[in-house]
Amino acid sequence: MIQSKRFDPLLKRAQDHEDEVARDLAERQRTLDTHLSRLDELRRYAEEYANAQMAATSPAQLLNRRAFLDRLDSAVAQQSQTVNSNREKVEAERARLILASRDKAVLEQLAASYRAQEKVVTDRRDQREMDDLGARRSRQAQRDDSDTGGIA
C-alpha cells in the first residue's frame, strides 16, 4: 500500500472529530446565547419593576415589593452564574476545536509530504523507464544499421 494512502482513514477520523467538536461548539454557543437573552430579560424586568411607581402602598405591600425585588436580584445573580458557566464551556469547546484543527492540519501536512516523496520516486522511475526505452531504441537502431550494413 502506498504510504500516503495509509493516512486517508486517519484524515477521515480527524475531519469527523473536527466536525463533531464544531457541532458541539455551535450547540454550546446557542445555549450561551439563550442564557444571555434570559439574563437580559430578567435585568430589564427587574429594572422596570424597581422603577415602577406604586400609589398608596401599605407597609405590607412595601415588604412584598422588597421581597419580590430581592427574589428578582437573586434570579439575576443565578442567571449571571449560568451565563458565566456557559461562557467557560464555550471557551473550552473553542479550545478543543483549535486542537482538533491543528491535529488534522498536521496529518494533512504529513500526508502531503508523503505524497510529494512518492511523486518524486514515481517521476524518477518514469524517467528511468523512458531513458531505458530510449537507450534500447538507440541500440536497436544501431543494430539495425549494422545488420543492413548502413544501407538505407
mmCIF file of C-alpha atoms in Angstrom:
data_model
loop_
_atom_site.group_PDB
_atom_site.id
_atom_site.type_symbol
_atom_site.label_atom_id
_atom_site.label_comp_id
_atom_site.label_asym_id
_atom_site.label_seq_id
_atom_site.Cartn_x
_atom_site.Cartn_y
_atom_site.Cartn_z
ATOM 1 C CA MET A 1 0.000 0.000 0.000
ATOM 2 C CA ILE A 2 1.249 3.477 -0.804
ATOM 3 C CA GLN A 3 2.385 5.250 2.371
ATOM 4 C CA SER A 4 0.196 8.330 1.782
ATOM 5 C CA LYS A 5 -2.919 6.149 1.399
ATOM 6 C CA ARG A 6 -2.424 4.937 4.955
ATOM 7 C CA PHE A 7 -3.268 8.435 6.123
ATOM 8 C CA ASP A 8 -6.701 8.502 4.459
ATOM 9 C CA PRO A 9 -8.516 6.755 7.349
ATOM 10 C CA LEU A 10 -6.668 8.932 9.858
ATOM 11 C CA LEU A 11 -7.560 12.073 7.918
ATOM 12 C CA LYS A 12 -11.201 10.989 7.757
ATOM 13 C CA ARG A 13 -11.280 10.387 11.511
ATOM 14 C CA ALA A 14 -9.582 13.735 12.162
ATOM 15 C CA GLN A 15 -12.117 15.502 9.918
ATOM 16 C CA ASP A 16 -15.021 13.720 11.607
ATOM 17 C CA HIS A 17 -13.632 14.658 15.029
ATOM 18 C CA GLU A 18 -13.196 18.290 13.994
ATOM 19 C CA ASP A 19 -16.768 18.369 12.628
ATOM 20 C CA GLU A 20 -18.104 16.855 15.852
ATOM 21 C CA VAL A 21 -16.265 19.396 18.002
ATOM 22 C CA ALA A 22 -17.505 22.220 15.755
ATOM 23 C CA ARG A 23 -21.088 20.993 16.195
ATOM 24 C CA ASP A 24 -20.563 20.838 19.971
ATOM 25 C CA LEU A 25 -19.195 24.383 19.940
ATOM 26 C CA ALA A 26 -22.178 25.620 17.925
ATOM 27 C CA GLU A 27 -24.573 23.957 20.381
ATOM 28 C CA ARG A 28 -22.757 25.447 23.379
ATOM 29 C CA GLN A 29 -22.846 28.861 21.699
ATOM 30 C CA ARG A 30 -26.612 28.571 21.102
ATOM 31 C CA THR A 31 -27.088 27.625 24.762
ATOM 32 C CA LEU A 32 -24.988 30.607 25.845
ATOM 33 C CA ASP A 33 -26.998 32.929 23.592
ATOM 34 C CA THR A 34 -30.236 31.618 25.122
ATOM 35 C CA HIS A 35 -28.958 32.203 28.661
ATOM 36 C CA LEU A 36 -27.705 35.677 27.743
ATOM 37 C CA SER A 37 -31.118 36.522 26.346
ATOM 38 C CA ARG A 38 -32.794 35.305 29.547
ATOM 39 C CA LEU A 39 -30.379 37.355 31.640
ATOM 40 C CA ASP A 40 -31.140 40.489 29.616
ATOM 41 C CA GLU A 41 -34.868 39.886 30.007
ATOM 42 C CA LEU A 42 -34.526 39.382 33.766
ATOM 43 C CA ARG A 43 -32.434 42.533 34.144
ATOM 44 C CA ARG A 44 -34.907 44.598 32.120
ATOM 45 C CA TYR A 45 -37.844 43.248 34.102
ATOM 46 C CA ALA A 46 -36.086 43.881 37.434
ATOM 47 C CA GLU A 47 -35.195 47.414 36.366
ATOM 48 C CA GLU A 48 -38.734 48.144 35.169
ATOM 49 C CA TYR A 49 -40.223 46.730 38.344
ATOM 50 C CA ALA A 50 -37.814 48.657 40.561
ATOM 51 C CA ASN A 51 -38.544 51.923 38.735
ATOM 52 C CA ALA A 52 -42.323 51.464 38.694
ATOM 53 C CA GLN A 53 -44.179 53.902 40.943
ATOM 54 C CA MET A 54 -46.729 52.421 43.270
ATOM 55 C CA ALA A 55 -49.539 54.604 44.524
ATOM 56 C CA ALA A 56 -50.768 54.435 48.121
ATOM 57 C CA THR A 57 -48.767 51.488 49.271
ATOM 58 C CA SER A 58 -49.134 49.969 52.675
ATOM 59 C CA PRO A 59 -46.200 48.675 54.735
ATOM 60 C CA ALA A 60 -47.193 45.097 53.842
ATOM 61 C CA GLN A 61 -47.179 45.942 50.130
ATOM 62 C CA LEU A 62 -43.767 47.591 50.505
ATOM 63 C CA LEU A 63 -42.428 44.459 52.224
ATOM 64 C CA ASN A 64 -43.868 42.276 49.472
ATOM 65 C CA ARG A 65 -42.380 44.549 46.836
ATOM 66 C CA ARG A 66 -38.986 44.459 48.544
ATOM 67 C CA ALA A 67 -39.140 40.658 48.847
ATOM 68 C CA PHE A 68 -40.043 40.369 45.171
ATOM 69 C CA LEU A 69 -37.159 42.676 44.187
ATOM 70 C CA ASP A 70 -34.824 40.549 46.297
ATOM 71 C CA ARG A 71 -36.037 37.417 44.505
ATOM 72 C CA LEU A 72 -35.514 39.153 41.168
ATOM 73 C CA ASP A 73 -31.981 40.154 42.195
ATOM 74 C CA SER A 74 -31.324 36.567 43.232
ATOM 75 C CA ALA A 75 -32.647 35.292 39.883
ATOM 76 C CA VAL A 76 -30.433 37.775 38.026
ATOM 77 C CA ALA A 77 -27.394 36.670 40.053
ATOM 78 C CA GLN A 78 -28.155 32.990 39.432
ATOM 79 C CA GLN A 79 -28.667 33.616 35.704
ATOM 80 C CA SER A 80 -25.360 35.530 35.628
ATOM 81 C CA GLN A 81 -23.634 32.493 37.119
ATOM 82 C CA THR A 82 -25.257 30.277 34.495
ATOM 83 C CA VAL A 83 -24.071 32.632 31.751
ATOM 84 C CA ASN A 84 -20.514 32.620 33.127
ATOM 85 C CA SER A 85 -20.532 28.842 33.375
ATOM 86 C CA ASN A 86 -21.737 28.576 29.789
ATOM 87 C CA ARG A 87 -19.089 31.055 28.632
ATOM 88 C CA GLU A 88 -16.434 28.800 30.152
ATOM 89 C CA LYS A 89 -17.933 25.817 28.342
ATOM 90 C CA VAL A 90 -17.906 27.718 25.043
ATOM 91 C CA GLU A 91 -14.252 28.648 25.564
ATOM 92 C CA ALA A 92 -13.391 25.027 26.404
ATOM 93 C CA GLU A 93 -15.119 23.844 23.214
ATOM 94 C CA ARG A 94 -13.339 26.547 21.215
ATOM 95 C CA ALA A 95 -10.008 25.294 22.588
ATOM 96 C CA ARG A 96 -10.980 21.707 21.675
ATOM 97 C CA LEU A 97 -11.816 22.865 18.146
ATOM 98 C CA ILE A 98 -8.453 24.590 17.794
ATOM 99 C CA LEU A 99 -6.676 21.416 18.911
ATOM 100 C CA ALA A 100 -8.746 19.234 16.575
ATOM 101 C CA SER A 101 -7.994 21.591 13.680
ATOM 102 C CA ARG A 102 -4.279 21.514 14.464
ATOM 103 C CA ASP A 103 -4.270 17.716 14.656
ATOM 104 C CA LYS A 104 -5.992 17.485 11.281
ATOM 105 C CA ALA A 105 -3.611 20.035 9.752
ATOM 106 C CA VAL A 106 -0.585 18.065 10.981
ATOM 107 C CA LEU A 107 -1.946 14.878 9.437
ATOM 108 C CA GLU A 108 -2.708 16.701 6.185
ATOM 109 C CA GLN A 109 0.832 18.098 6.039
ATOM 110 C CA LEU A 110 2.323 14.699 6.765
ATOM 111 C CA ALA A 111 0.183 13.043 4.077
ATOM 112 C CA ALA A 112 1.129 15.802 1.607
ATOM 113 C CA SER A 113 4.789 15.250 2.425
ATOM 114 C CA TYR A 114 4.460 11.527 1.764
ATOM 115 C CA ARG A 115 2.598 12.218 -1.486
ATOM 116 C CA ALA A 116 5.362 14.589 -2.596
ATOM 117 C CA GLN A 117 8.019 11.976 -1.799
ATOM 118 C CA GLU A 118 6.033 9.335 -3.667
ATOM 119 C CA LYS A 119 5.720 11.663 -6.660
ATOM 120 C CA VAL A 120 9.482 12.175 -6.720
ATOM 121 C CA VAL A 121 10.023 8.407 -6.638
ATOM 122 C CA THR A 122 7.407 7.860 -9.355
ATOM 123 C CA ASP A 123 8.844 10.632 -11.528
ATOM 124 C CA ARG A 124 12.343 9.173 -11.184
ATOM 125 C CA ARG A 125 11.097 5.691 -12.033
ATOM 126 C CA ASP A 126 9.190 7.010 -15.055
ATOM 127 C CA GLN A 127 12.256 8.949 -16.201
ATOM 128 C CA ARG A 128 14.439 5.859 -15.774
ATOM 129 C CA GLU A 129 11.960 3.810 -17.806
ATOM 130 C CA MET A 130 11.910 6.471 -20.537
ATOM 131 C CA ASP A 131 15.723 6.594 -20.543
ATOM 132 C CA ASP A 132 15.891 2.781 -20.742
ATOM 133 C CA LEU A 133 13.366 2.752 -23.582
ATOM 134 C CA GLY A 134 15.336 5.424 -25.438
ATOM 135 C CA ALA A 135 18.580 3.515 -24.906
ATOM 136 C CA ARG A 136 17.007 0.269 -26.143
ATOM 137 C CA ARG A 137 15.669 2.007 -29.247
ATOM 138 C CA SER A 138 19.052 3.569 -29.870
ATOM 139 C CA ARG A 139 20.818 0.202 -29.521
ATOM 140 C CA GLN A 140 18.173 -1.425 -31.714
ATOM 141 C CA ALA A 141 18.652 1.269 -34.331
ATOM 142 C CA GLN A 142 22.440 0.763 -34.213
ATOM 143 C CA ARG A 143 21.950 -2.994 -34.578
ATOM 144 C CA ASP A 144 19.589 -2.494 -37.470
ATOM 145 C CA ASP A 145 22.109 -0.176 -39.148
ATOM 146 C CA SER A 146 24.956 -2.629 -38.625
ATOM 147 C CA ASP A 147 22.801 -5.561 -39.842
ATOM 148 C CA THR A 148 21.920 -3.758 -43.062
ATOM 149 C CA GLY A 149 25.479 -2.542 -43.462
ATOM 150 C CA GLY A 150 24.454 1.021 -43.217
ATOM 151 C CA ILE A 151 22.387 0.830 -46.407
ATOM 152 C CA ALA A 152 19.162 2.596 -46.177
#
